[in-house]
Coordinates of N, CA, C and O in Angstrom, one line a residue:
M645 N 0.8 -1.2 0.0 CA 0.0 0.0 0.0 C 0.9 1.3 0.0 O 0.6 2.2 -0.7
E646 N 2.0 1.2 0.7 CA 2.8 2.4 0.8 C 3.4 2.7 -0.6 O 3.6 3.9 -0.9
A647 N 3.7 1.7 -1.3 CA 4.3 1.9 -2.7 C 3.3 2.6 -3.6 O 3.6 3.5 -4.4
A648 N 2.0 2.3 -3.4 CA 0.9 3.0 -4.2 C 0.9 4.5 -3.9 O 0.6 5.3 -4.7
L649 N 1.2 4.8 -2.6 CA 1.1 6.2 -2.2 C 2.2 7.0 -2.8 O 2.2 8.2 -2.9
Q650 N 3.3 6.4 -3.3 CA 4.4 7.1 -3.9 C 4.4 7.1 -5.4 O 5.3 7.7 -6.0
R651 N 3.5 6.5 -6.0 CA 3.5 6.4 -7.5 C 2.9 7.7 -8.1 O 1.8 8.1 -7.6
P652 N 3.5 8.2 -9.1 CA 3.0 9.4 -9.7 C 1.8 9.0 -10.6 O 1.6 7.9 -11.0
P653 N 0.9 10.0 -11.0 CA -0.2 9.7 -11.9 C 0.3 9.2 -13.3 O 1.4 9.6 -13.7
L654 N -0.4 8.3 -13.9 CA -0.1 7.8 -15.2 C -1.2 8.3 -16.2 O -2.4 8.3 -15.8
R655 N -0.8 8.8 -17.4 CA -1.8 9.3 -18.3 C -1.6 8.7 -19.7 O -0.5 8.4 -20.1
A656 N -2.8 8.5 -20.3 CA -2.8 8.1 -21.7 C -4.0 8.7 -22.4 O -5.1 8.3 -22.2
G657 N -3.8 9.8 -23.1 CA -4.9 10.5 -23.7 C -5.8 11.0 -22.6 O -5.4 11.7 -21.7
E658 N -7.1 10.7 -22.8 CA -8.1 11.2 -21.8 C -8.2 10.3 -20.5 O -9.0 10.6 -19.6
L659 N -7.4 9.3 -20.5 CA -7.3 8.3 -19.3 C -6.2 8.7 -18.4 O -5.1 9.0 -18.7
E660 N -6.6 8.8 -17.1 CA -5.6 9.1 -16.0 C -5.8 8.2 -14.9 O -6.9 7.9 -14.4
L661 N -4.7 7.6 -14.4 CA -4.7 6.7 -13.3 C -3.9 7.4 -12.2 O -2.8 7.8 -12.4
R662 N -4.5 7.6 -11.0 CA -3.9 8.2 -9.8 C -3.7 7.1 -8.7 O -4.6 6.9 -7.9
P663 N -2.6 6.4 -8.8 CA -2.4 5.3 -7.8 C -2.5 5.8 -6.4 O -3.0 5.1 -5.5
S664 N -2.0 6.9 -6.1 CA -1.9 7.4 -4.7 C -3.3 7.7 -4.2 O -3.6 7.7 -3.0
E665 N -4.3 7.9 -5.1 CA -5.7 8.2 -4.7 C -6.6 7.0 -5.0 O -7.8 7.1 -4.8
F666 N -6.1 6.0 -5.6 CA -6.9 4.8 -6.0 C -8.0 5.2 -6.9 O -9.1 4.7 -6.8
L667 N -7.7 6.1 -7.9 CA -8.6 6.6 -8.8 C -8.2 6.4 -10.3 O -7.1 6.5 -10.6
V668 N -9.3 6.2 -11.1 CA -9.1 6.1 -12.5 C -10.1 7.1 -13.1 O -11.3 7.1 -12.7
L669 N -9.6 8.1 -13.9 CA -10.4 9.1 -14.5 C -10.4 9.1 -16.0 O -9.4 8.8 -16.6
V670 N -11.5 9.4 -16.6 CA -11.6 9.6 -18.0 C -12.2 11.0 -18.2 O -13.3 11.3 -17.8
N671 N -11.4 11.9 -18.8 CA -11.8 13.3 -19.0 C -12.3 13.9 -17.7 O -13.2 14.6 -17.6
G672 N -11.6 13.5 -16.6 CA -11.8 14.1 -15.3 C -13.0 13.4 -14.5 O -13.2 13.7 -13.4
D673 N -13.7 12.5 -15.2 CA -14.8 11.8 -14.5 C -14.3 10.4 -14.0 O -13.6 9.7 -14.7
R674 N -14.7 10.1 -12.8 CA -14.3 8.8 -12.2 C -14.8 7.6 -13.0 O -16.0 7.6 -13.4
L675 N -13.9 6.7 -13.3 CA -14.3 5.4 -13.9 C -14.3 4.3 -12.9 O -13.3 4.0 -12.3
P676 N -15.5 3.8 -12.6 CA -15.6 2.8 -11.5 C -15.0 1.5 -11.9 O -15.5 0.8 -12.9
L677 N -13.9 1.1 -11.3 CA -13.3 -0.2 -11.5 C -13.2 -0.9 -10.2 O -13.1 -0.3 -9.1
T678 N -13.1 -2.2 -10.2 CA -12.9 -3.0 -9.0 C -11.4 -2.9 -8.7 O -10.6 -2.4 -9.5
V679 N -11.0 -3.3 -7.5 CA -9.7 -3.2 -7.0 C -8.8 -4.0 -8.0 O -7.7 -3.5 -8.4
R680 N -9.2 -5.2 -8.3 CA -8.4 -6.0 -9.2 C -8.2 -5.4 -10.6 O -7.1 -5.4 -11.2
E681 N -9.3 -4.8 -11.1 CA -9.2 -4.1 -12.4 C -8.2 -3.0 -12.4 O -7.5 -2.7 -13.3
R682 N -8.3 -2.2 -11.3 CA -7.4 -1.0 -11.2 C -6.0 -1.5 -11.0 O -5.1 -0.9 -11.6
E683 N -5.7 -2.5 -10.3 CA -4.4 -3.1 -10.1 C -3.8 -3.6 -11.5 O -2.7 -3.4 -11.8
L684 N -4.7 -4.2 -12.2 CA -4.3 -4.7 -13.6 C -4.0 -3.5 -14.5 O -3.0 -3.6 -15.2
L685 N -4.8 -2.5 -14.5 CA -4.6 -1.3 -15.3 C -3.3 -0.7 -14.9 O -2.5 -0.3 -15.8
T686 N -3.0 -0.6 -13.6 CA -1.8 0.0 -13.2 C -0.6 -0.8 -13.7 O 0.4 -0.2 -14.2
A687 N -0.6 -2.1 -13.6 CA 0.5 -3.0 -14.1 C 0.7 -2.8 -15.5 O 1.8 -2.7 -16.0
L688 N -0.4 -2.6 -16.3 CA -0.2 -2.5 -17.8 C 0.2 -1.1 -18.1 O 1.1 -0.9 -19.0
M689 N -0.3 0.0 -17.5 CA 0.1 1.3 -17.8 C 1.5 1.6 -17.4 O 2.2 2.4 -18.1
E690 N 2.0 1.0 -16.3 CA 3.4 1.2 -15.9 C 4.4 0.6 -16.9 O 5.6 0.9 -17.0
R691 N 3.9 -0.3 -17.8 CA 4.7 -1.0 -18.8 C 4.2 -0.6 -20.2 O 4.3 -1.4 -21.1
R692 N 3.7 0.6 -20.3 CA 3.2 1.1 -21.5 C 4.0 0.7 -22.8 O 5.2 0.9 -22.7
D693 N 3.3 0.3 -23.8 CA 3.9 0.0 -25.1 C 4.8 -1.3 -25.0 O 5.6 -1.5 -26.0
R694 N 4.7 -2.0 -24.0 CA 5.5 -3.2 -23.8 C 4.6 -4.4 -23.6 O 3.6 -4.3 -22.9
I695 N 4.9 -5.5 -24.3 CA 4.0 -6.7 -24.0 C 4.3 -7.3 -22.7 O 5.5 -7.5 -22.3
V696 N 3.3 -7.5 -21.9 CA 3.4 -8.0 -20.5 C 2.7 -9.4 -20.5 O 1.6 -9.6 -21.0
T697 N 3.5 -10.4 -20.1 CA 2.9 -11.7 -20.1 C 1.9 -12.0 -19.0 O 1.8 -11.2 -18.0
R698 N 1.1 -13.0 -19.3 CA 0.1 -13.4 -18.3 C 0.8 -13.7 -16.9 O 0.2 -13.4 -15.9
E699 N 1.9 -14.4 -17.0 CA 2.6 -14.7 -15.8 C 3.0 -13.5 -15.0 O 2.9 -13.5 -13.8
E700 N 3.6 -12.5 -15.7 CA 3.9 -11.3 -15.0 C 2.7 -10.6 -14.3 O 2.8 -10.2 -13.2
L701 N 1.6 -10.5 -15.1 CA 0.4 -9.9 -14.5 C -0.1 -10.7 -13.3 O -0.5 -10.1 -12.3
Y702 N -0.1 -12.0 -13.5 CA -0.7 -12.8 -12.4 C 0.2 -12.7 -11.1 O -0.4 -12.5 -10.0
R703 N 1.5 -12.7 -11.3 CA 2.4 -12.6 -10.1 C 2.2 -11.2 -9.4 O 2.1 -11.1 -8.2
E704 N 2.1 -10.2 -10.3 CA 2.0 -8.8 -9.7 C 0.6 -8.5 -9.1 O 0.5 -8.0 -8.0
V705 N -0.4 -8.8 -9.8 CA -1.8 -8.5 -9.4 C -2.4 -9.5 -8.4 O -3.0 -9.1 -7.5
W706 N -2.2 -10.7 -8.7 CA -2.8 -11.8 -7.8 C -1.8 -12.1 -6.7 O -2.2 -12.7 -5.7
G707 N -0.5 -11.8 -6.9 CA 0.5 -12.1 -5.8 C 0.8 -13.5 -5.6 O 1.2 -13.9 -4.5
E708 N 0.7 -14.3 -6.6 CA 1.1 -15.7 -6.5 C 1.5 -16.3 -7.9 O 1.3 -15.6 -8.9
P709 N 2.1 -17.4 -7.9 CA 2.6 -18.0 -9.1 C 1.4 -18.3 -10.1 O 0.4 -18.7 -9.7
Y710 N 1.7 -18.1 -11.4 CA 0.7 -18.3 -12.4 C 0.5 -19.8 -12.6 O 1.4 -20.6 -12.7
R711 N -0.8 -20.2 -12.7 CA -1.2 -21.6 -13.1 C -1.7 -21.6 -14.5 O -2.7 -20.9 -14.8
K712 N -1.1 -22.3 -15.4 CA -1.4 -22.3 -16.8 C -2.9 -22.5 -17.1 O -3.4 -21.9 -18.1
S713 N -3.6 -23.2 -16.3 CA -5.0 -23.5 -16.6 C -5.9 -22.3 -16.1 O -7.1 -22.3 -16.4
D714 N -5.3 -21.4 -15.3 CA -6.1 -20.3 -14.8 C -6.3 -19.2 -15.8 O -5.4 -18.7 -16.4
R715 N -7.6 -18.9 -16.1 CA -7.9 -17.9 -17.1 C -8.3 -16.5 -16.5 O -8.8 -15.6 -17.1
S716 N -7.9 -16.3 -15.2 CA -8.3 -15.1 -14.5 C -7.8 -13.8 -15.2 O -8.5 -12.8 -15.3
V717 N -6.6 -13.8 -15.6 CA -6.0 -12.7 -16.3 C -6.8 -12.3 -17.5 O -7.2 -11.2 -17.7
D718 N -7.1 -13.3 -18.3 CA -7.9 -13.1 -19.5 C -9.3 -12.5 -19.2 O -9.7 -11.6 -19.9
V719 N -9.9 -13.1 -18.2 CA -11.3 -12.6 -17.9 C -11.2 -11.2 -17.4 O -12.0 -10.3 -17.8
Y720 N -10.3 -10.8 -16.5 CA -10.2 -9.5 -16.0 C -9.8 -8.5 -17.1 O -10.2 -7.3 -17.1
V721 N -8.9 -8.9 -18.0 CA -8.5 -8.0 -19.1 C -9.7 -7.7 -19.9 O -9.9 -6.6 -20.4
G722 N -10.5 -8.7 -20.2 CA -11.7 -8.5 -21.0 C -12.7 -7.6 -20.3 O -13.2 -6.7 -21.0
K723 N -12.9 -7.7 -19.0 CA -13.8 -6.8 -18.3 C -13.2 -5.3 -18.3 O -14.0 -4.4 -18.5
L724 N -11.9 -5.2 -18.1 CA -11.3 -3.9 -18.1 C -11.4 -3.3 -19.4 O -11.7 -2.1 -19.6
R725 N -11.1 -4.0 -20.5 CA -11.2 -3.5 -21.9 C -12.6 -3.0 -22.2 O -12.7 -2.0 -22.7
Q726 N -13.6 -3.8 -21.8 CA -15.0 -3.4 -22.0 C -15.3 -2.0 -21.3 O -15.9 -1.1 -21.9
K727 N -14.9 -1.9 -20.1 CA -15.1 -0.6 -19.4 C -14.4 0.6 -20.0 O -14.9 1.7 -20.1
L728 N -13.1 0.3 -20.4 CA -12.4 1.4 -21.0 C -13.0 1.8 -22.4 O -13.1 3.0 -22.7
E729 N -13.4 0.8 -23.2 CA -13.9 1.1 -24.5 C -15.3 1.8 -24.4 O -15.7 2.6 -25.2
A730 N -16.1 1.4 -23.3 CA -17.4 2.1 -23.1 C -17.1 3.6 -22.7 O -17.9 4.4 -23.1
A731 N -16.1 3.8 -21.9 CA -15.8 5.2 -21.4 C -15.2 6.0 -22.5 O -15.4 7.3 -22.5
V732 N -14.4 5.4 -23.4 CA -13.8 6.2 -24.5 C -14.1 5.4 -25.8 O -13.3 4.6 -26.3
P733 N -15.3 5.6 -26.3 CA -15.7 4.9 -27.5 C -14.7 5.2 -28.7 O -14.2 6.3 -28.9
G734 N -14.5 4.1 -29.5 CA -13.7 4.2 -30.6 C -12.2 4.1 -30.4 O -11.4 4.2 -31.3
R735 N -11.8 3.9 -29.1 CA -10.4 3.8 -28.7 C -10.1 2.5 -28.1 O -10.9 1.9 -27.4
R736 N -8.9 1.9 -28.4 CA -8.5 0.7 -27.8 C -7.2 0.9 -27.1 O -6.2 1.3 -27.7
F737 N -7.2 0.7 -25.8 CA -6.0 0.8 -25.0 C -5.2 -0.5 -24.7 O -4.0 -0.4 -24.6
I738 N -5.9 -1.6 -24.6 CA -5.3 -2.8 -24.3 C -5.4 -3.7 -25.6 O -6.4 -4.0 -26.1
H739 N -4.2 -4.2 -26.0 CA -4.1 -5.1 -27.1 C -3.6 -6.5 -26.7 O -2.7 -6.6 -25.9
T740 N -4.2 -7.5 -27.4 CA -3.9 -8.8 -27.1 C -2.8 -9.3 -28.1 O -2.9 -9.0 -29.3
H741 N -1.8 -9.9 -27.5 CA -0.7 -10.5 -28.4 C -0.8 -12.0 -28.1 O -0.3 -12.5 -27.0
F742 N -1.5 -12.7 -28.9 CA -1.8 -14.2 -28.7 C -0.6 -14.9 -28.4 O 0.5 -14.8 -29.1
W743 N -0.7 -15.8 -27.4 CA 0.4 -16.7 -26.9 C 1.5 -15.9 -26.1 O 2.3 -16.6 -25.6
F744 N 1.4 -14.6 -26.0 CA 2.4 -13.9 -25.3 C 1.8 -13.1 -24.1 O 2.2 -13.3 -23.0
G745 N 0.8 -12.2 -24.4 CA 0.2 -11.4 -23.3 C -0.5 -10.2 -23.8 O -1.1 -10.3 -24.8
Y746 N -0.3 -9.1 -23.1 CA -1.1 -7.9 -23.4 C -0.2 -6.7 -23.4 O 0.9 -6.7 -22.8
R747 N -0.6 -5.7 -24.2 CA 0.2 -4.5 -24.3 C -0.8 -3.3 -24.2 O -1.8 -3.2 -24.8
F748 N -0.4 -2.3 -23.3 CA -1.2 -1.1 -23.1 C -0.6 0.0 -24.0 O 0.7 0.2 -24.1
T749 N -1.4 0.7 -24.7 CA -1.0 1.9 -25.5 C -1.8 3.1 -25.2 O -2.7 3.1 -24.4
A750 N -1.4 4.2 -25.8 CA -2.1 5.5 -25.5 C -3.5 5.5 -26.0 O -4.2 6.5 -25.8
G751 N -4.0 4.5 -26.6 CA -5.4 4.4 -27.1 C -5.5 4.7 -28.6 O -5.7 5.8 -29.0
Q752 N -5.3 3.6 -29.4 CA -5.3 3.7 -30.8 C -6.8 3.8 -31.3 O -7.7 3.1 -30.7
E753 N -7.0 4.5 -32.3 CA -8.3 4.6 -33.0 C -8.7 3.2 -33.5 O -7.8 2.5 -34.0
R754 N -9.9 2.9 -33.4 CA -10.3 1.5 -33.9 C -10.9 1.7 -35.3 O -11.3 2.6 -35.8

């Protein structure tokens, strides 16, 4: 928790993540995310433009070793992607790299 209080805000276009306040904003309006979704978004935004493996995300967000049969990362990425795309229509922030993982970008036009 202390580490979250020391993290600076992260921005990507109209999306802003404030780890120290546990807030995600779109154009200044609060985007309601679950704790797990916010932690996942933080992990992805901190590695912007880099492919992040499911294993890395699972270790960081769930805090335990990844089990290959566990689809939690995929399910949560899907939920997070839906919320972001609903909040910012026509933009895609999270990209899937099949067999590798996910990559966060500044929000490419669809």
